[in-house]
Tab-separated table of C-alpha atoms and ligand atoms in Angstrom:
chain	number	residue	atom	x	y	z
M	339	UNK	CA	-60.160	22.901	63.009
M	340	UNK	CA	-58.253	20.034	61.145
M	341	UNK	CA	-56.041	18.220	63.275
M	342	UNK	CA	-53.059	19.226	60.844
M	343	UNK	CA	-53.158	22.606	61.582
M	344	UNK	CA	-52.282	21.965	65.254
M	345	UNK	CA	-49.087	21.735	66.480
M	346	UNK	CA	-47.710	20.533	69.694
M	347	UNK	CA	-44.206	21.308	71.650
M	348	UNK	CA	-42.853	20.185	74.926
M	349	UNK	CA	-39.649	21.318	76.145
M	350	UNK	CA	-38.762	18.833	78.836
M	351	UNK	CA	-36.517	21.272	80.815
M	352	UNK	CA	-34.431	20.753	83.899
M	353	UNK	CA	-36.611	23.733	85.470
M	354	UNK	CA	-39.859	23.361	83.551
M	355	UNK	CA	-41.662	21.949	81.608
M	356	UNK	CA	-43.757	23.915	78.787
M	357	UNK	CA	-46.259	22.940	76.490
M	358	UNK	CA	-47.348	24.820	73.651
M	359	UNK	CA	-50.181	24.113	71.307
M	360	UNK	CA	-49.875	26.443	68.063
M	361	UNK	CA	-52.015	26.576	65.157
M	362	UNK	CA	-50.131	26.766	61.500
M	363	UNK	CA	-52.581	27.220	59.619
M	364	UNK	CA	-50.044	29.168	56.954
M	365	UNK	CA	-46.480	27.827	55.966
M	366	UNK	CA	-44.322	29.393	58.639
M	367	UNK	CA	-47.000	31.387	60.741
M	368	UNK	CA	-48.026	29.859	63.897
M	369	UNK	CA	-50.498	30.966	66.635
M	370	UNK	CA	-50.008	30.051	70.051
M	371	UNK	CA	-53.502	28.982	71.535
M	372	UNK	CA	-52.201	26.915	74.493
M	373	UNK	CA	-49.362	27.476	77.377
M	374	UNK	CA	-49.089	24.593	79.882
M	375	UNK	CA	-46.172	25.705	81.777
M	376	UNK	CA	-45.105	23.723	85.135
M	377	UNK	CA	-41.761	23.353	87.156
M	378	UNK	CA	-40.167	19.852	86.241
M	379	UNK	CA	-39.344	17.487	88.724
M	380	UNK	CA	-37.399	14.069	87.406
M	381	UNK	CA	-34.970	15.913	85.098
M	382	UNK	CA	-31.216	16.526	86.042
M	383	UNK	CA	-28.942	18.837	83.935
M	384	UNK	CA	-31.276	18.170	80.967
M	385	UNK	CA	-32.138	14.522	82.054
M	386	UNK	CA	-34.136	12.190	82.778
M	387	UNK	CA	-33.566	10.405	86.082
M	388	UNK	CA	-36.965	9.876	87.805
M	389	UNK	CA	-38.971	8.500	84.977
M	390	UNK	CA	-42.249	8.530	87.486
M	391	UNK	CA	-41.741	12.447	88.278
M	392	UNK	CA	-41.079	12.886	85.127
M	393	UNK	CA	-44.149	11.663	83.500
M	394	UNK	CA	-46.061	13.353	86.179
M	395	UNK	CA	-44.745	16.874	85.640
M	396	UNK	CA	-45.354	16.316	81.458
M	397	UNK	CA	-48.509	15.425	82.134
M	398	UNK	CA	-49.541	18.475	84.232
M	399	UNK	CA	-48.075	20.556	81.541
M	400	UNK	CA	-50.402	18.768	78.772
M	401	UNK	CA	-53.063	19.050	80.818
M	402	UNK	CA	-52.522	22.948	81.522
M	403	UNK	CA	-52.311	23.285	77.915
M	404	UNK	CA	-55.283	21.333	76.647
M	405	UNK	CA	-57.425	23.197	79.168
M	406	UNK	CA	-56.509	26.391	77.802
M	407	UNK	CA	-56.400	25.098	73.943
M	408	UNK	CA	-59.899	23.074	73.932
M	409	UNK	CA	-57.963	20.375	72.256
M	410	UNK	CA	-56.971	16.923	72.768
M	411	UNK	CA	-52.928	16.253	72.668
M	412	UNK	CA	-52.161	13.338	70.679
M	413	UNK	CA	-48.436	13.734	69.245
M	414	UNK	CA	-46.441	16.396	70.162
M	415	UNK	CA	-42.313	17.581	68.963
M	416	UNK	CA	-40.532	16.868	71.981
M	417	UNK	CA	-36.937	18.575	72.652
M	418	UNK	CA	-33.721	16.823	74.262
M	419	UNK	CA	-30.907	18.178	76.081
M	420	UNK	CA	-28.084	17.092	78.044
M	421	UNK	CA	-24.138	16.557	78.404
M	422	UNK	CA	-24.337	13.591	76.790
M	423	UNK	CA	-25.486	15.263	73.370
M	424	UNK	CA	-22.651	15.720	71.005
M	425	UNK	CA	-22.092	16.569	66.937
M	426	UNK	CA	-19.497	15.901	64.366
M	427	UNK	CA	-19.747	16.704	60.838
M	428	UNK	CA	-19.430	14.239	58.111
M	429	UNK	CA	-18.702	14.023	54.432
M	430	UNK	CA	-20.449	11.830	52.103
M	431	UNK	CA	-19.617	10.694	48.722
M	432	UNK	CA	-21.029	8.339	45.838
M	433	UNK	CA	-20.773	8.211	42.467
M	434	UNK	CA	-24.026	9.494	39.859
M	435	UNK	CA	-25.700	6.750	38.873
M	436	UNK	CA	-27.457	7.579	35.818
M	437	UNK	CA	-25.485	6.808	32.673
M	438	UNK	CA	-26.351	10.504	31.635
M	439	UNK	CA	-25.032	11.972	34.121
M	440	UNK	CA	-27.936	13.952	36.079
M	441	UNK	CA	-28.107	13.708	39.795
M	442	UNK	CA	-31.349	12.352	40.929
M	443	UNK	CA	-33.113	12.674	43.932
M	444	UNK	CA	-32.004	8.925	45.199
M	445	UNK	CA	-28.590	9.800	44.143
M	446	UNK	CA	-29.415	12.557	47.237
M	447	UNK	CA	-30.869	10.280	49.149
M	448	UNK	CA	-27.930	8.229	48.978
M	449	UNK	CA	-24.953	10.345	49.429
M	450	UNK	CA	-26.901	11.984	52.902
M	451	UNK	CA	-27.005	8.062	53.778
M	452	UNK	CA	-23.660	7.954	53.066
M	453	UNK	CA	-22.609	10.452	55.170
M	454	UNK	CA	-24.508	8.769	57.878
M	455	UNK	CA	-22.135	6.433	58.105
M	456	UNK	CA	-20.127	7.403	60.962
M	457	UNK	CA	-18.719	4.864	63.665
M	458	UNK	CA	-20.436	5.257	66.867
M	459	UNK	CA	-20.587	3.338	70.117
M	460	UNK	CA	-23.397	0.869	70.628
M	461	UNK	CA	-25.338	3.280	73.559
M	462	UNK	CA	-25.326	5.924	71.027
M	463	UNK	CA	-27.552	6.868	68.192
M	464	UNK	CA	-27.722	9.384	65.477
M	465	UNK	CA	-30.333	12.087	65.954
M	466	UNK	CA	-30.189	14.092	63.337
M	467	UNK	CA	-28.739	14.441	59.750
M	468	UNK	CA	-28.443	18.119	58.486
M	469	UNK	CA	-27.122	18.689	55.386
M	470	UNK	CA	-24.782	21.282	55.394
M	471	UNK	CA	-24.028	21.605	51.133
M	472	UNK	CA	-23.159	19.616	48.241
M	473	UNK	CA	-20.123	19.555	46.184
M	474	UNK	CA	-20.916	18.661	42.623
M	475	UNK	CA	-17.170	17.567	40.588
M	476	UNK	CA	-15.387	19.404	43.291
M	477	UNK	CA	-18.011	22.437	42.857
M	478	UNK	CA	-18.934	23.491	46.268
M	479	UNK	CA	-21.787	25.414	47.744
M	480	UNK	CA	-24.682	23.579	45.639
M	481	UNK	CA	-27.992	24.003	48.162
M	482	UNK	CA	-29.895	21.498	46.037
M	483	UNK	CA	-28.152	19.232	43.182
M	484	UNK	CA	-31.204	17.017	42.004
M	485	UNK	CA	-31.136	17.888	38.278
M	486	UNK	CA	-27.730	19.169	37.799
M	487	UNK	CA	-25.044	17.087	35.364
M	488	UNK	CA	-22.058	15.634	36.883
M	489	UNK	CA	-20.226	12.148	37.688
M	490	UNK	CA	-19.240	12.363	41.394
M	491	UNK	CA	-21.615	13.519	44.011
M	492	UNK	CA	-20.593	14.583	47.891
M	493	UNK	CA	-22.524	16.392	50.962
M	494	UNK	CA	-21.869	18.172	54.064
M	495	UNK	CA	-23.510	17.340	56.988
M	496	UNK	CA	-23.885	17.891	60.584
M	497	UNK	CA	-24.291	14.890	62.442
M	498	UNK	CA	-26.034	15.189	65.957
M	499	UNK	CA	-26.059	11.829	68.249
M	500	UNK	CA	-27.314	11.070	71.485
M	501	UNK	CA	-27.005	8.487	74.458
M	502	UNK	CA	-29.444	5.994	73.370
M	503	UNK	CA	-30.634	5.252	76.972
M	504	UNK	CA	-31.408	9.532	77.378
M	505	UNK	CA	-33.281	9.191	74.059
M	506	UNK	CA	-35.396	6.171	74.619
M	507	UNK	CA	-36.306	7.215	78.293
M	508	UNK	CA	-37.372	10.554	77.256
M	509	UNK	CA	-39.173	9.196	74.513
M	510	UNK	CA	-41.251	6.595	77.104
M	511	UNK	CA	-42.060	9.318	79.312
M	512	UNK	CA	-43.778	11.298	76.502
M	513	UNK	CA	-45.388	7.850	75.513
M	514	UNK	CA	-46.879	6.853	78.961
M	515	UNK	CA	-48.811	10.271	78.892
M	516	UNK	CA	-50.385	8.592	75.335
M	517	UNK	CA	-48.770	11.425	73.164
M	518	UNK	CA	-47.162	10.186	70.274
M	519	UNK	CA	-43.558	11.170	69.614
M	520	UNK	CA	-43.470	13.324	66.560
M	521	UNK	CA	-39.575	14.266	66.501
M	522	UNK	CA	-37.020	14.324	69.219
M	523	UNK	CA	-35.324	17.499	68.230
M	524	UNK	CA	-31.620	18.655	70.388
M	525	UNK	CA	-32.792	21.261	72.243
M	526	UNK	CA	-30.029	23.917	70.752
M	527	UNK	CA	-31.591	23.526	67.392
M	528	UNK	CA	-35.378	24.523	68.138
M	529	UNK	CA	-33.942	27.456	70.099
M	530	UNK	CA	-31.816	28.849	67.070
M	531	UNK	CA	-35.322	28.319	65.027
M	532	UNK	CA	-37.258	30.924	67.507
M	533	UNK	CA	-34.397	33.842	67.232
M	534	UNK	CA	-31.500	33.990	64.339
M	535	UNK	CA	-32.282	34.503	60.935
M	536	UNK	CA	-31.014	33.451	57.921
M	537	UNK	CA	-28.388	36.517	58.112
M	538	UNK	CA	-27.586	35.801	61.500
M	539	UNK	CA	-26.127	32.307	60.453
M	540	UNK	CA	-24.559	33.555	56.928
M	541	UNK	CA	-22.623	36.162	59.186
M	542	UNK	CA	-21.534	33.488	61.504
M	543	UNK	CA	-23.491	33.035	65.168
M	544	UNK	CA	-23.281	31.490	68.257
M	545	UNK	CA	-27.029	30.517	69.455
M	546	UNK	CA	-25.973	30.108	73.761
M	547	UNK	CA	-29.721	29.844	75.984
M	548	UNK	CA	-28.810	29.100	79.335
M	549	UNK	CA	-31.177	26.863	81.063
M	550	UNK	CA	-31.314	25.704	84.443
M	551	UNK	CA	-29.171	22.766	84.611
M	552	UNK	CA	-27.209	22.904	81.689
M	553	UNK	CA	-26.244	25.514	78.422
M	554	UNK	CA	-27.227	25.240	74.482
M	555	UNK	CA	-24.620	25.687	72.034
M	556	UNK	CA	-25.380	25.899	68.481
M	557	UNK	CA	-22.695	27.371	65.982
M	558	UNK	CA	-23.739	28.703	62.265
M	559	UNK	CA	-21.447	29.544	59.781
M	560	UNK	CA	-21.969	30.233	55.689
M	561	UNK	CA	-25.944	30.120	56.506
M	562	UNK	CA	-26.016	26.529	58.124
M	563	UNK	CA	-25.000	24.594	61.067
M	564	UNK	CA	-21.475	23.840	62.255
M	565	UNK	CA	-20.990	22.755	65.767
M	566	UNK	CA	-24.090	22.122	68.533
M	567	UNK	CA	-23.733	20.649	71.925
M	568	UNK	CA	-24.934	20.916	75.197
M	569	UNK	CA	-22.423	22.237	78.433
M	570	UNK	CA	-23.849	20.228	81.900
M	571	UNK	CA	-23.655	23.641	83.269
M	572	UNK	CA	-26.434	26.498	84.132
M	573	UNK	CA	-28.159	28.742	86.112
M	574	UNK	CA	-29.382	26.580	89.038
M	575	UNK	CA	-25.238	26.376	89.520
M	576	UNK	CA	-25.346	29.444	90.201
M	577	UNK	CA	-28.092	29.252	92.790
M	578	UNK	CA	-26.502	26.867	94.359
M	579	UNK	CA	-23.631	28.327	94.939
M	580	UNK	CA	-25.624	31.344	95.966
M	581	UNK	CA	-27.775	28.673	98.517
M	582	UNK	CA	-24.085	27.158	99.843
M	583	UNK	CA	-21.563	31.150	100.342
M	584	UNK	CA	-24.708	33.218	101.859
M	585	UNK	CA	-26.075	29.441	103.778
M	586	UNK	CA	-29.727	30.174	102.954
M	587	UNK	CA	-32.467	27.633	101.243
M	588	UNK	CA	-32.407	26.974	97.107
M	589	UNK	CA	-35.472	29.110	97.450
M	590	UNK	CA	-34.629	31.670	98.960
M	591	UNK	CA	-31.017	31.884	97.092
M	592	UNK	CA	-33.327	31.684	93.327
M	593	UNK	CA	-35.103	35.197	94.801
M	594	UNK	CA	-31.991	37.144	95.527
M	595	UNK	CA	-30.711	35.580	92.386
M	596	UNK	CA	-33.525	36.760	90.094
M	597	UNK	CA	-34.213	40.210	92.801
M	598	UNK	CA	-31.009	41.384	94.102
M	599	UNK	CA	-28.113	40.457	91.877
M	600	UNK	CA	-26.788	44.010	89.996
M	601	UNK	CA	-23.819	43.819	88.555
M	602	UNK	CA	-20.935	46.439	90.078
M	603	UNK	CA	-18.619	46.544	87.007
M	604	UNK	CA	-20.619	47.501	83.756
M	605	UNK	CA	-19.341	47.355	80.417
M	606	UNK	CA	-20.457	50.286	78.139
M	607	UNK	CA	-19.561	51.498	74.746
M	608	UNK	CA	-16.502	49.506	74.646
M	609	UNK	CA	-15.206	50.235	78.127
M	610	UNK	CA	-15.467	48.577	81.901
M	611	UNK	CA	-16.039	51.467	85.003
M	612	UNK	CA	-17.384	50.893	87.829
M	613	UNK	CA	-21.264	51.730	89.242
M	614	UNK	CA	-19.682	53.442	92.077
M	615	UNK	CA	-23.601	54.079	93.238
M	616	UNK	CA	-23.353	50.124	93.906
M	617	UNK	CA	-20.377	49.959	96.284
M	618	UNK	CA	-20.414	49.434	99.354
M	619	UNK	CA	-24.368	48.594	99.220
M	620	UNK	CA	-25.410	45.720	100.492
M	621	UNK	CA	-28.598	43.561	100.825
M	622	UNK	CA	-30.419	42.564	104.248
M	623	UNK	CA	-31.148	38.824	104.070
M	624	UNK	CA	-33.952	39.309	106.231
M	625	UNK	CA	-36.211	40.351	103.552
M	626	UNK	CA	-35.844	37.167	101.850
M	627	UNK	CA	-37.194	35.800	104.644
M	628	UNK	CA	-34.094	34.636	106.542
M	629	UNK	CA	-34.372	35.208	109.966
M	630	UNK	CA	-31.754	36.874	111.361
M	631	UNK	CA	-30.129	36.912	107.908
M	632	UNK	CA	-28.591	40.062	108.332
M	633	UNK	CA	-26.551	42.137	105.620
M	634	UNK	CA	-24.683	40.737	102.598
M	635	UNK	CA	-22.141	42.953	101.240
M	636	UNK	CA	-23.086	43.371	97.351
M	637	UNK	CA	-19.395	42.631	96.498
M	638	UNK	CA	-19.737	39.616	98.571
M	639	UNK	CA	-22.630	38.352	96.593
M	640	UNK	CA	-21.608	39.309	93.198
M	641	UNK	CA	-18.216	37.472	93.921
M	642	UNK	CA	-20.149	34.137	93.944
M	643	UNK	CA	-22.426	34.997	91.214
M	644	UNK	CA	-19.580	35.948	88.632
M	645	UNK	CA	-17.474	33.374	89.645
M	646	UNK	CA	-20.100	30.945	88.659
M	647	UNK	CA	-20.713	33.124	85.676
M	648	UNK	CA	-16.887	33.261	84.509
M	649	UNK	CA	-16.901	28.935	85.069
M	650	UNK	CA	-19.666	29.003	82.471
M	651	UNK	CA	-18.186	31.667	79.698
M	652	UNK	CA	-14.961	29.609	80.261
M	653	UNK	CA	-16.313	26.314	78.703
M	654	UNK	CA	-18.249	28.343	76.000
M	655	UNK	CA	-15.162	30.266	74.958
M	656	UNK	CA	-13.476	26.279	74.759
M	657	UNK	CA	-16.504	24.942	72.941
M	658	UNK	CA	-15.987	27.935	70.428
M	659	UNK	CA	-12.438	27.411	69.948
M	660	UNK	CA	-12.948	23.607	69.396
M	661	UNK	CA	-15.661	24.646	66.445
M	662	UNK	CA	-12.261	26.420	65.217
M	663	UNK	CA	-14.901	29.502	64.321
M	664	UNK	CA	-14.094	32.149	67.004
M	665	UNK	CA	-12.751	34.477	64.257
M	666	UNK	CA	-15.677	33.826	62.078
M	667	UNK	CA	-18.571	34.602	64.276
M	668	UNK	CA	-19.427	38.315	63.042
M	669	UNK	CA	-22.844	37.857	63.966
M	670	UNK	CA	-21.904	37.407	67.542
M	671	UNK	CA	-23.299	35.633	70.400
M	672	UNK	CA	-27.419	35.035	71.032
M	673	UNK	CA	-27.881	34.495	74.550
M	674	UNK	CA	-31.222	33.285	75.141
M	675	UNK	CA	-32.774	30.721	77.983
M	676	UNK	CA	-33.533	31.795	81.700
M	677	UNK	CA	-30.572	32.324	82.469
M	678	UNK	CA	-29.889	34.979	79.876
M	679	UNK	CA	-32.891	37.137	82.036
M	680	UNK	CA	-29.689	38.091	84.867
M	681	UNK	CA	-28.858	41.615	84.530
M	682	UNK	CA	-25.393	42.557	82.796
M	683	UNK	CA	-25.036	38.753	81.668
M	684	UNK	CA	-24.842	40.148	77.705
M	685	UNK	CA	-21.773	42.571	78.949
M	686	UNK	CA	-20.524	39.428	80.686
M	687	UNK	CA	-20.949	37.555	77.503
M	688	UNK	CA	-19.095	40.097	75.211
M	689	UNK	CA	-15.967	40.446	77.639
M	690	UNK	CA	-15.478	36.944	77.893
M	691	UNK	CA	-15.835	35.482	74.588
M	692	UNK	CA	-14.586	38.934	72.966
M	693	UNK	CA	-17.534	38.932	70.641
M	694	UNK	CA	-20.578	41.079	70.335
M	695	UNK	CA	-24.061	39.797	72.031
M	696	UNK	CA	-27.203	40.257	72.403
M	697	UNK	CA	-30.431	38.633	74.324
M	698	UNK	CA	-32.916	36.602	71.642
M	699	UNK	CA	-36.387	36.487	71.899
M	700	UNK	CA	-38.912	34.725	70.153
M	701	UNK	CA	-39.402	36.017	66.418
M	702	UNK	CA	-43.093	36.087	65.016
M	703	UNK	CA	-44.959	34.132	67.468
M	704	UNK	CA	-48.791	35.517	67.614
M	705	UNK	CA	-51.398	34.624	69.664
M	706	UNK	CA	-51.286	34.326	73.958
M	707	UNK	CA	-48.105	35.455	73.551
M	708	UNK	CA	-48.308	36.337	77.502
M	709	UNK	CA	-45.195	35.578	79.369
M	710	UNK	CA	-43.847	33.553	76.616
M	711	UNK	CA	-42.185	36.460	74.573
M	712	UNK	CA	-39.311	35.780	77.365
M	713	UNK	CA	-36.218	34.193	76.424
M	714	UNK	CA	-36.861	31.287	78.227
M	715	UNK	CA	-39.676	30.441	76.291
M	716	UNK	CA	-37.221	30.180	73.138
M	717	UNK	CA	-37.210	26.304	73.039
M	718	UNK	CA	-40.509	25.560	73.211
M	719	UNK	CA	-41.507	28.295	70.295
M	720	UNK	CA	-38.608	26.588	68.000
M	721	UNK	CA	-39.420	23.388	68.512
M	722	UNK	CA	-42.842	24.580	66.935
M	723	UNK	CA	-41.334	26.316	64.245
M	724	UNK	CA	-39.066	23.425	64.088
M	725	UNK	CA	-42.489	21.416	63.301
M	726	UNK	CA	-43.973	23.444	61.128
M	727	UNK	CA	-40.854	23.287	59.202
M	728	UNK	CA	-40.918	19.366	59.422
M	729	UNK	CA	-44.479	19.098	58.232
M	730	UNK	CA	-44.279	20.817	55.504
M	731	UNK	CA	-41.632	18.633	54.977
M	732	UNK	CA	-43.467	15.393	54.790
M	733	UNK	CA	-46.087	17.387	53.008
M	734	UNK	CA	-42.939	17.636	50.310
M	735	UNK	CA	-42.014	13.942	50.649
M	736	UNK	CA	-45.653	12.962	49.679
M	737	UNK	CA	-45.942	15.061	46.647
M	738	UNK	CA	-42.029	14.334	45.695
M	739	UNK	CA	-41.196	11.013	47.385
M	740	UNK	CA	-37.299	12.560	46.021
M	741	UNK	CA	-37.359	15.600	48.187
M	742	UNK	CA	-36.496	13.412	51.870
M	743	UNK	CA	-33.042	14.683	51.658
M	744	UNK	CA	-33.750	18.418	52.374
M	745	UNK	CA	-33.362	18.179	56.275
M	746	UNK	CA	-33.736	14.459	56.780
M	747	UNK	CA	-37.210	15.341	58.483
M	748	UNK	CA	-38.742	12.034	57.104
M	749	UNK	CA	-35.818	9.839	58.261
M	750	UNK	CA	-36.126	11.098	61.623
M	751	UNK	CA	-39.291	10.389	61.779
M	752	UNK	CA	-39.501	7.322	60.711
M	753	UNK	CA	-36.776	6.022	62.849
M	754	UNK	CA	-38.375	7.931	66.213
M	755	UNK	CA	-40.937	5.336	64.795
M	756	UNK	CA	-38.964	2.307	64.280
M	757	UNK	CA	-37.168	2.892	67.528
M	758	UNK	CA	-39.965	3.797	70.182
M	759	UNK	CA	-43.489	2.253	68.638
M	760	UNK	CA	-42.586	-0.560	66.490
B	268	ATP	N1	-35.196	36.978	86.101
B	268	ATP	C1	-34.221	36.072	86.189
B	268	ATP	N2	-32.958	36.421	86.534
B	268	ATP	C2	-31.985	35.522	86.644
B	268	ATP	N3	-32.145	34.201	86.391
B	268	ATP	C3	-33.375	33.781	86.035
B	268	ATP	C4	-34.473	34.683	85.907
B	268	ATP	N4	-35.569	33.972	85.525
B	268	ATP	C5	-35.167	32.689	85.427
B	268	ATP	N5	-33.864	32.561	85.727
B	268	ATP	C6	-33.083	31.318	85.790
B	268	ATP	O1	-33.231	30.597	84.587
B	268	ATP	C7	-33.108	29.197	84.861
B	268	ATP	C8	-34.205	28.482	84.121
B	268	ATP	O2	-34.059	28.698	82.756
B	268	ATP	P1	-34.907	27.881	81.683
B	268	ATP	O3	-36.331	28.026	81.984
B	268	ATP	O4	-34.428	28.310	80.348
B	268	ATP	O5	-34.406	26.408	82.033
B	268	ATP	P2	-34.888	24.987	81.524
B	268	ATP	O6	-35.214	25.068	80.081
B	268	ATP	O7	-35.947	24.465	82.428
B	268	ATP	O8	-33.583	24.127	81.785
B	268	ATP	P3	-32.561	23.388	80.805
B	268	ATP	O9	-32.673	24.030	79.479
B	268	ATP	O10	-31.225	23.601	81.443
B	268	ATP	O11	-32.939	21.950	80.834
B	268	ATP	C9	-33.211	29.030	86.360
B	268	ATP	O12	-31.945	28.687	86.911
B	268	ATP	C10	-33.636	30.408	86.853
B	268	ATP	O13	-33.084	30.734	88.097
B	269	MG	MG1	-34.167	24.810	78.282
């Protein structure tokens, strides 16, 4: 098998850590021929902060994943999340050079690079540059100008950045397991890859996978990208709180999370009632292995679940209304990650937010698709369609040196390059 035709993903999560190896061996058709899928220990709300346990747990994934593939890891599309990941969009302008009047493909290169030019703080670095559209002489809505006539060129674009310090030690933990860095791609980005499609983000979307220390948001609108950040907020919160109100251990407190939870108050066809079958249950702590754990009322339980739940809807609904798209999101709301896997949380979703939802899975993955066709496995399958994409990319850039500016693939590269193996 050429080495091209492999592709490699690790999604460094706060929970696990999953490495796929996929073979692409046709433009946008991968096979998955290797899972390596362990918990994560060194990461915090998306983050690295135990560079030692970190490298440890990425290299049991690899080597889970190699065993099962037959094939030696040697670069690999790594994702990033974390609070500290934020996005503005920015304009860029420049005159046409040529005396004629027809937009070249520098003249592209040049007016994304333009729009690159945004003032940030020295610990923070740009991560991505996604053109949005171009405006030719006020015309809006071009998708690709090269070769049209005009005198004043401008671009859209979505402009993700990053701490420097989260990037670079992510980036050494990848490179002490000798894996090169292919692309360091915001987490919220590979997941929308794996489950909208291109009419999803024309009607307007909001991508939301809730992991376990912290929640993906990535907003489309008119078919491209708006607003993506990450909320320091997820599931494990609500574990925790589980762990503190019934005073039982993390572990215990993730079984009755993922075993017992039911929501009381379901929303159906437009309307809340109540599953009166559900009052007045409860659940007997001493199958969970608490000794002497007695009985939980459900209502007691659920109280500390939703109110958890709520806390997290609350700063999507504000992250929504910052993108100033909440009336523009016909497509509705995505909910993918582990999180998304806790029963009623799409009703939850839909009441809260006041928009329609639904739980993503992976699109078109093929292969040992075993486990993985969960939503939590949504990151690591778009970071590989996410590389597919990027490769063919470069393929692009070597036939047409002009055709970088499409998603900035080659830039990213290049700097991942510059900045981590000079
Ligand atoms: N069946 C289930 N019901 C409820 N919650 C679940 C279920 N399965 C997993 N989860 C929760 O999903 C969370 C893990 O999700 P995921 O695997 O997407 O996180 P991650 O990618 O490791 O973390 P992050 O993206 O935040 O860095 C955990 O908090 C876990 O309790
Ligand atoms: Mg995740």
């Amino acid at each position: 098998m050429a080495q091209s035709d492999i592709i490699v993903a690790i999604d460094v999560g706060t929970t696990k850590v999953c490495t796929l190896v996929a073979e692409a061996r046709q433009p946008g058709k991968m096979s998955i021929i290797g899972i390596g899928n362990v918990p994560s220990q060194g990461i915090r709300k998306g983050v690295v902060v135990n560079i030692e346990e970190t490298i440890s747990s990425i290299s049991a994934s690899l080597e889970e994943a190699e065993r099962m593939a037959g094939y030696p890891i040697d670069s690999a599309f790594i994702s990033i999340g974390g609070g500290h990941i934020s996005s503005l969009n920015s304009r860029g302008v420049i005159a046409v050079s040529r005396a004629d009047g027809e937009i070249t493909h520098e003249d592209v290169a040049r007016v994304i690079e333009a729009a690159q030019a945004i003032s940030l703080p020295m610990n923070r670095e740009v991560l991505h540059v996604l053109p949005r559209n171009f405006v030719v002489d006020g015309q809006e809505g071009v998708q690709n100008p090269a070769g049209m006539t005009g005198v004043r060129l401008e671009v859209e674009t979505h402009v993700v950045n990053a701490a420097s310090s989260a990037v670079r030690n992510l980036a050494k933990c990848v490179a002490q397991t000798g894996v090169e860095v292919e692309e360091i791609v915001m987490s919220p980005l590979a997941a929308a890859e794996a489950v909208l499609n291109q009419d999803d983000k024309e009607l307007g979307v909001c991508l939301l996978d809730i992991g376990g220390g912290s929640t993906d948001i990535a907003i489309f609108v008119e078919g491209s990208i708006w607003h993506s950040t990450v909320l320091p907020i997820g599931s494990s919160h609500i574990t925790n709180d589980l762990a503190i109100g019934l005073r039982v251990p993390f572990a215990v407190a993730e079984k009755i999370k993922k075993e017992a939870y039911q929501p009381i108050t379901v929303f159906e066809e437009g309307t809340l009632f109540e599953d009166v079958s559900k009052n007045g249950d409860s659940i007997d702590l001493d199958a969970y292995g608490v000794e002497k754990g007695g009985l939980v009322a459900r209502e007691s339980l659920n109280q500390i679940v939703e109110a958890r739940l709520n806390e997290i809807f609350d700063m999507v609904a504000k992250e929504i209304k910052k993108s100033g798209q909440q009336g523009l999101l016909a497509g509705g709301v995505v909910l993918t990650g582990g999180g998304s896997l806790l029963p009623g949380i799409s009703e939850v979703a839909k009441v809260n937010l006041g928009l329609p939802s639904r739980i993503g899975k992976p699109l078109n993955v093929l292969g040992l698709t075993d486990g993985i066709e969960s939503p939590a496995f949504v990151t690591p399958v778009g970071l590989i369609l996410w590389g597919i994409k990027a490769r063919e990319q470069r393929e692009l850039i070597r036939v047409s040196p002009m055709q970088m500016w499409f998603t900035g693939f080659g830039k990213i590269r290049k700097w991942v390059k510059k900045s981590f193996f000079p």
